[in-house]
mmCIF file with all atom_site columns, C-alpha atoms in Angstrom:
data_model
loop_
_atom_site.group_PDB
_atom_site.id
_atom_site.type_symbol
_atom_site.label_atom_id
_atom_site.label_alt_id
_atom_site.label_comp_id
_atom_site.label_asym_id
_atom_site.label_entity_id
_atom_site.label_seq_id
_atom_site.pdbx_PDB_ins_code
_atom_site.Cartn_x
_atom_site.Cartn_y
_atom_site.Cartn_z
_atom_site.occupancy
_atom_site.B_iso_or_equiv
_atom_site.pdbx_formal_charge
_atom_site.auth_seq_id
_atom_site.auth_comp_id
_atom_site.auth_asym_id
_atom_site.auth_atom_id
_atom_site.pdbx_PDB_model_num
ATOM 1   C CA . UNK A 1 1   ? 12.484  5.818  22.860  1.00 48.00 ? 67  UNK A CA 1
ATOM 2   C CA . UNK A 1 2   ? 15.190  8.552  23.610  1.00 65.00 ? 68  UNK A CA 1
ATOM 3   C CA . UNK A 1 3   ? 17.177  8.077  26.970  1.00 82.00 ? 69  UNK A CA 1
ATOM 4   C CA . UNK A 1 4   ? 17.465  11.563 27.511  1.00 85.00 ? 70  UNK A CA 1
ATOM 5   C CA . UNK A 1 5   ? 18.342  10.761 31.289  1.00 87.00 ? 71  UNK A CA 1
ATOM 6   C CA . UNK A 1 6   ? 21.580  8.860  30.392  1.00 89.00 ? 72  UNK A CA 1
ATOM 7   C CA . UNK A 1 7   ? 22.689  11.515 27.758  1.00 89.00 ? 73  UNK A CA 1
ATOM 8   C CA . UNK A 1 8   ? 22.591  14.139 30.842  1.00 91.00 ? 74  UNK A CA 1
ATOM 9   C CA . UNK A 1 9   ? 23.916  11.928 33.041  1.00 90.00 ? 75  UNK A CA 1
ATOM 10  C CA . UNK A 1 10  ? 27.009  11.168 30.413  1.00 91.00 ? 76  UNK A CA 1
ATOM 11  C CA . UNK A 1 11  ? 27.211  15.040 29.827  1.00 92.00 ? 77  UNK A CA 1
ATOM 12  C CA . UNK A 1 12  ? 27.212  15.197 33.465  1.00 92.00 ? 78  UNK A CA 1
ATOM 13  C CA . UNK A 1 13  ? 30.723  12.702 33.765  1.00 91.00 ? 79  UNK A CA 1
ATOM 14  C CA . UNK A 1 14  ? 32.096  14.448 31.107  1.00 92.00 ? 80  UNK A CA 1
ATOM 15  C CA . UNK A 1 15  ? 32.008  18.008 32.763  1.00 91.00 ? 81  UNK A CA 1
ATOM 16  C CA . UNK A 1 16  ? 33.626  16.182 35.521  1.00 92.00 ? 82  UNK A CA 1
ATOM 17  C CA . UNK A 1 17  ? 30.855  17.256 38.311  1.00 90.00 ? 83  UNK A CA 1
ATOM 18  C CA . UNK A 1 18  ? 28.768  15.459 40.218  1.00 90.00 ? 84  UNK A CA 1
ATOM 19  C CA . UNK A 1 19  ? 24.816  14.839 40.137  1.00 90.00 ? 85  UNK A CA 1
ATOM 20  C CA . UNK A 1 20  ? 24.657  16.292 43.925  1.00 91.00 ? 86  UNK A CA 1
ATOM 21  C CA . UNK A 1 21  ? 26.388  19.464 42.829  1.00 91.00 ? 87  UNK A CA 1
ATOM 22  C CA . UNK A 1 22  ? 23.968  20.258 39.608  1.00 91.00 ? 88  UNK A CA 1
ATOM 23  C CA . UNK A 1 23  ? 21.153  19.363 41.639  1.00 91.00 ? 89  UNK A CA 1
ATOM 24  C CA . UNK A 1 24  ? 22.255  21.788 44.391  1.00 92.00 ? 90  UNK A CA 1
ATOM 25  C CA . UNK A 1 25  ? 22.678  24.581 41.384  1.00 91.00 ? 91  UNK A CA 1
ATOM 26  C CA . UNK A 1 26  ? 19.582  24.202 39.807  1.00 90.00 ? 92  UNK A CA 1
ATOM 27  C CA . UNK A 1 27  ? 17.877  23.710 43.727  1.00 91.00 ? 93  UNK A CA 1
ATOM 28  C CA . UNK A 1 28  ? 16.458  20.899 44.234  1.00 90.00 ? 94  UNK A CA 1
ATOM 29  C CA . UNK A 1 29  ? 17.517  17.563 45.997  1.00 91.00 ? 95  UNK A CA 1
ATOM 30  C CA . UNK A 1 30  ? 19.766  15.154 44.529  1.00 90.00 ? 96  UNK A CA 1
ATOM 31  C CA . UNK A 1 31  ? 16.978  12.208 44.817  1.00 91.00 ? 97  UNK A CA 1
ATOM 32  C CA . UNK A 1 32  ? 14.591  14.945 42.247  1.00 89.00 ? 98  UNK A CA 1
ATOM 33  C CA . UNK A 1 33  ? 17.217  15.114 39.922  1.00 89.00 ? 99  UNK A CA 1
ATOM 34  C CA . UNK A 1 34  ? 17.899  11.202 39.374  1.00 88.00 ? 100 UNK A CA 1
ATOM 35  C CA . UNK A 1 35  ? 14.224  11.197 39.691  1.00 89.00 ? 101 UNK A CA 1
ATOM 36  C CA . UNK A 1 36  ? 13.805  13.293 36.753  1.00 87.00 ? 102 UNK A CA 1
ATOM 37  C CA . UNK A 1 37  ? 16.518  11.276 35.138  1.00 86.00 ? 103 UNK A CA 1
ATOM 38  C CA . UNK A 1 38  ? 15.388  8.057  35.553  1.00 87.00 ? 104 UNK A CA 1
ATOM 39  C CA . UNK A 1 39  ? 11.549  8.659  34.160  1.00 85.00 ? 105 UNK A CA 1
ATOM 40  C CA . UNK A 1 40  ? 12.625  10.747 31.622  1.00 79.00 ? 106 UNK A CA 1
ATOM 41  C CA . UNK A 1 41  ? 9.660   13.736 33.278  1.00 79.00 ? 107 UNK A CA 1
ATOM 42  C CA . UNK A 1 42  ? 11.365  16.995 32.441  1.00 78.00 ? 108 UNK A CA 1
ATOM 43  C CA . UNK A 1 43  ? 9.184   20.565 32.777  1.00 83.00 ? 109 UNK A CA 1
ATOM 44  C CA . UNK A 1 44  ? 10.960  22.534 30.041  1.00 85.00 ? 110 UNK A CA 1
ATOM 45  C CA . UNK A 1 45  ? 12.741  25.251 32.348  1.00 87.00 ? 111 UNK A CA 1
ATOM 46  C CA . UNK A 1 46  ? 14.786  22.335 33.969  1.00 88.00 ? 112 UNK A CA 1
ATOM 47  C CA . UNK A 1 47  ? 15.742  20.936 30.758  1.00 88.00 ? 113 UNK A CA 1
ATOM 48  C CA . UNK A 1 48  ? 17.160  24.772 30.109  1.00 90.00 ? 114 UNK A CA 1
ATOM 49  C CA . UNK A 1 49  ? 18.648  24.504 33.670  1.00 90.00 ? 115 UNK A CA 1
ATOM 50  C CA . UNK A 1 50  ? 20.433  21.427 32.735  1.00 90.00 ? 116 UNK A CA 1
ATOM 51  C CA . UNK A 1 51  ? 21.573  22.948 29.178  1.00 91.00 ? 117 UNK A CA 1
ATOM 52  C CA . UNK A 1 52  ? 23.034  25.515 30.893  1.00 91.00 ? 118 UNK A CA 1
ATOM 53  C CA . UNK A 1 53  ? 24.782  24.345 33.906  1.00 90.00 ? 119 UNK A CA 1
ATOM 54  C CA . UNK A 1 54  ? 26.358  21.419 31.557  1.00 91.00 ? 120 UNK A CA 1
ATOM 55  C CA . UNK A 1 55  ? 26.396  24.090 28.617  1.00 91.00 ? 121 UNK A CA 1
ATOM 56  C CA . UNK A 1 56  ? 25.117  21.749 26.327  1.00 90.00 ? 122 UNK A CA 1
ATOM 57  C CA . UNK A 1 57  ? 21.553  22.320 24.368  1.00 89.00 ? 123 UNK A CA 1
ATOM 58  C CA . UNK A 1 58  ? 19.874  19.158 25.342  1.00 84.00 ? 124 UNK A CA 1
ATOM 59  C CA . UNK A 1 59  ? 16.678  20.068 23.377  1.00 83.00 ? 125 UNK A CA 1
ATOM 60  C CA . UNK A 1 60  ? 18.460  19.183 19.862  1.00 83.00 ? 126 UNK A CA 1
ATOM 61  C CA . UNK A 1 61  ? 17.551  15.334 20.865  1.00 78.00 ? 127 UNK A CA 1
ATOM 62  C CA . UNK A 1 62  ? 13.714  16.236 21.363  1.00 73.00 ? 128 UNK A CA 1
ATOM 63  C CA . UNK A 1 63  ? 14.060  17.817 17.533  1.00 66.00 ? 129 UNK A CA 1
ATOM 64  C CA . UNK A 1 64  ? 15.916  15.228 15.922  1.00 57.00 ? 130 UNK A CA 1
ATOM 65  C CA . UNK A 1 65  ? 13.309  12.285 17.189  1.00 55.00 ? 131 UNK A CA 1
ATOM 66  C CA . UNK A 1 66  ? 10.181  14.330 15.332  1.00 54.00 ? 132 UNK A CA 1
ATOM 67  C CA . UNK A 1 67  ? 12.398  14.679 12.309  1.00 62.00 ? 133 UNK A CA 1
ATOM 68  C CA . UNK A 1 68  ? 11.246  11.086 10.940  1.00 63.00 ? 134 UNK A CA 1
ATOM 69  C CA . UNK A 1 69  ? 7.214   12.655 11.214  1.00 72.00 ? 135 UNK A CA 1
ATOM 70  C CA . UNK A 1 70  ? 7.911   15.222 10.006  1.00 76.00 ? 136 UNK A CA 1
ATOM 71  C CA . UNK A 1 71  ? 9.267   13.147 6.762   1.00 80.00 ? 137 UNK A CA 1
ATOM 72  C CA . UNK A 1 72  ? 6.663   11.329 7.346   1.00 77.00 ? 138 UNK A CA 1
ATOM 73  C CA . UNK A 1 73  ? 3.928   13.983 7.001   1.00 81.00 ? 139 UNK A CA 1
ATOM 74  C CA . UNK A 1 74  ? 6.081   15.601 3.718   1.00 86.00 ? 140 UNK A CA 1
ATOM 75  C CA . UNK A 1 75  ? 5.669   11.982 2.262   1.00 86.00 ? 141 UNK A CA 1
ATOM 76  C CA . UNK A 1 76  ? 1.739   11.400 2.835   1.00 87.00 ? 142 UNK A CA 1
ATOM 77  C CA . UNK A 1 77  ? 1.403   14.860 1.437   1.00 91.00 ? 143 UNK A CA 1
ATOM 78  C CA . UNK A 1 78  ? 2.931   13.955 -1.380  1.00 92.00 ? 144 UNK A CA 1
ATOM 79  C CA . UNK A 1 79  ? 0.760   11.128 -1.618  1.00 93.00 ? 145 UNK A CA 1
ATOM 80  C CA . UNK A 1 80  ? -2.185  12.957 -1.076  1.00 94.00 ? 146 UNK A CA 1
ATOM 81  C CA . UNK A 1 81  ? -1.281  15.627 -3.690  1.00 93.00 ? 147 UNK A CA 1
ATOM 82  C CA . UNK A 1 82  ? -1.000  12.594 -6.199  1.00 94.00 ? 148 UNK A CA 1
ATOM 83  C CA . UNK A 1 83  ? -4.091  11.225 -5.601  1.00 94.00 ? 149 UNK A CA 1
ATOM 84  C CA . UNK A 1 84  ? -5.610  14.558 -5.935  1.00 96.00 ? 150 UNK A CA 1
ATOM 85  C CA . UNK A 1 85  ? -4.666  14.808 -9.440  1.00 95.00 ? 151 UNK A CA 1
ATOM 86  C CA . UNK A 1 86  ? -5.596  11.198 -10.226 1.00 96.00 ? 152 UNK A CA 1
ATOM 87  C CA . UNK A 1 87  ? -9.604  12.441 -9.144  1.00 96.00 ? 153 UNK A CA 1
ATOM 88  C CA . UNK A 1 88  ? -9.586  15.300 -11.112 1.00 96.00 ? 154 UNK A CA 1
ATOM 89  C CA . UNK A 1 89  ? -7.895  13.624 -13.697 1.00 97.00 ? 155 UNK A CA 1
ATOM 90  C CA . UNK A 1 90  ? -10.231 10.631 -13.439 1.00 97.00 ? 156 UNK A CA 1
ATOM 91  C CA . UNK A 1 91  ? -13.275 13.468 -12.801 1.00 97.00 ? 157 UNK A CA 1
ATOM 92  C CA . UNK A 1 92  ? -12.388 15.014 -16.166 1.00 97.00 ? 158 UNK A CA 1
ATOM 93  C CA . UNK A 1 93  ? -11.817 11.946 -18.263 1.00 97.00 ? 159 UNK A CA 1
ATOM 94  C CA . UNK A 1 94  ? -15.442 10.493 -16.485 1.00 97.00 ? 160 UNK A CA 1
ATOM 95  C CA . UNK A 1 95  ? -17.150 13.926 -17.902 1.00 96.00 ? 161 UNK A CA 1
ATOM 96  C CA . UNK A 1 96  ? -15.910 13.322 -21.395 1.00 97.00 ? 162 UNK A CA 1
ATOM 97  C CA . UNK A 1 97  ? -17.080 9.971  -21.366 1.00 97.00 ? 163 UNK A CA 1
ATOM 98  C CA . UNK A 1 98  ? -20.080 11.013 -20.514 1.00 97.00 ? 164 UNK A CA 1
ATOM 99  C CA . UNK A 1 99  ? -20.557 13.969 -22.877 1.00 96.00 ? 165 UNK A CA 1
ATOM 100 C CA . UNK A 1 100 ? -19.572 10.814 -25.766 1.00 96.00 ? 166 UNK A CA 1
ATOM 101 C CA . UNK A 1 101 ? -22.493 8.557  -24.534 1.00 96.00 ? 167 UNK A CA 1
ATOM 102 C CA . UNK A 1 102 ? -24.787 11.507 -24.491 1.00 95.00 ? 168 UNK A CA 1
ATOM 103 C CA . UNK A 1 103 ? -23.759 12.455 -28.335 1.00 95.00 ? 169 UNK A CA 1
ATOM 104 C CA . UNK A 1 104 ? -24.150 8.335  -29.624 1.00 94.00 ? 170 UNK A CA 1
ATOM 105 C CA . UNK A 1 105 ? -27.910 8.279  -27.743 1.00 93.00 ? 171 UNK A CA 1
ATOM 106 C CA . UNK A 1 106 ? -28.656 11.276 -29.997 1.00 93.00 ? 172 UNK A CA 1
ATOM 107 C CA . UNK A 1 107 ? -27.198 10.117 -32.670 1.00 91.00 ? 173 UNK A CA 1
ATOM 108 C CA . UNK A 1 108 ? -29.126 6.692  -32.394 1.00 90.00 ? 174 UNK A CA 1
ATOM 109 C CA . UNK A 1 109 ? -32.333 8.025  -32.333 1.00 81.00 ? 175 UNK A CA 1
#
């Protein structure tokens, strides 16, 4: 599961400033912030807070964990395409077959 609370909080040692002082700029108390760290429970505007007081687009890491479903879905399509063509393959071969027994019962009596 993605940690984003420990990639903010790195950003946030990188940029050299503390938790206390974001929270303060984005307005709400330093125990909401490592709240909202800690459980991971971000509402989307704080999220954009936090990208832009650290300038850094934290919503890439929400994108980049749906990339494997999204694979995912493009590869069970692809299945599902294939197994489309198989029936109406299989459909088409089953109607010839039929047509064949049809023509040998007339032909035997």
């Amino acid at each position: 599961m993605l940690q984003i609370g420990k990639i903010i909080l790195n950003k946030i040692k990188e940029t050299n400033q503390t938790p206390a002082a974001i929270a303060r700029k984005m307005q709400i108390s330093r125990t909401g912030l490592y709240t909202m760290l800690a459980t991971n429970d971000f509402k989307l505007s704080r999220l954009q807070q936090l990208s832009q007081e650290l300038n850094h687009n934290f919503f890439q890491y929400y994108i980049t964990t749906n990339q494997p479903d999204q694979t995912a879905i493009k590869e069970l399509q692809t299945q599902k395409n294939i197994l489309q063509l198989q029936n109406e393959y299989l459909q088409k071969e089953n109607a010839h077959l039929r047509e064949m027994l049809n023509f040998l019962k007339e032909k035997i009596s």
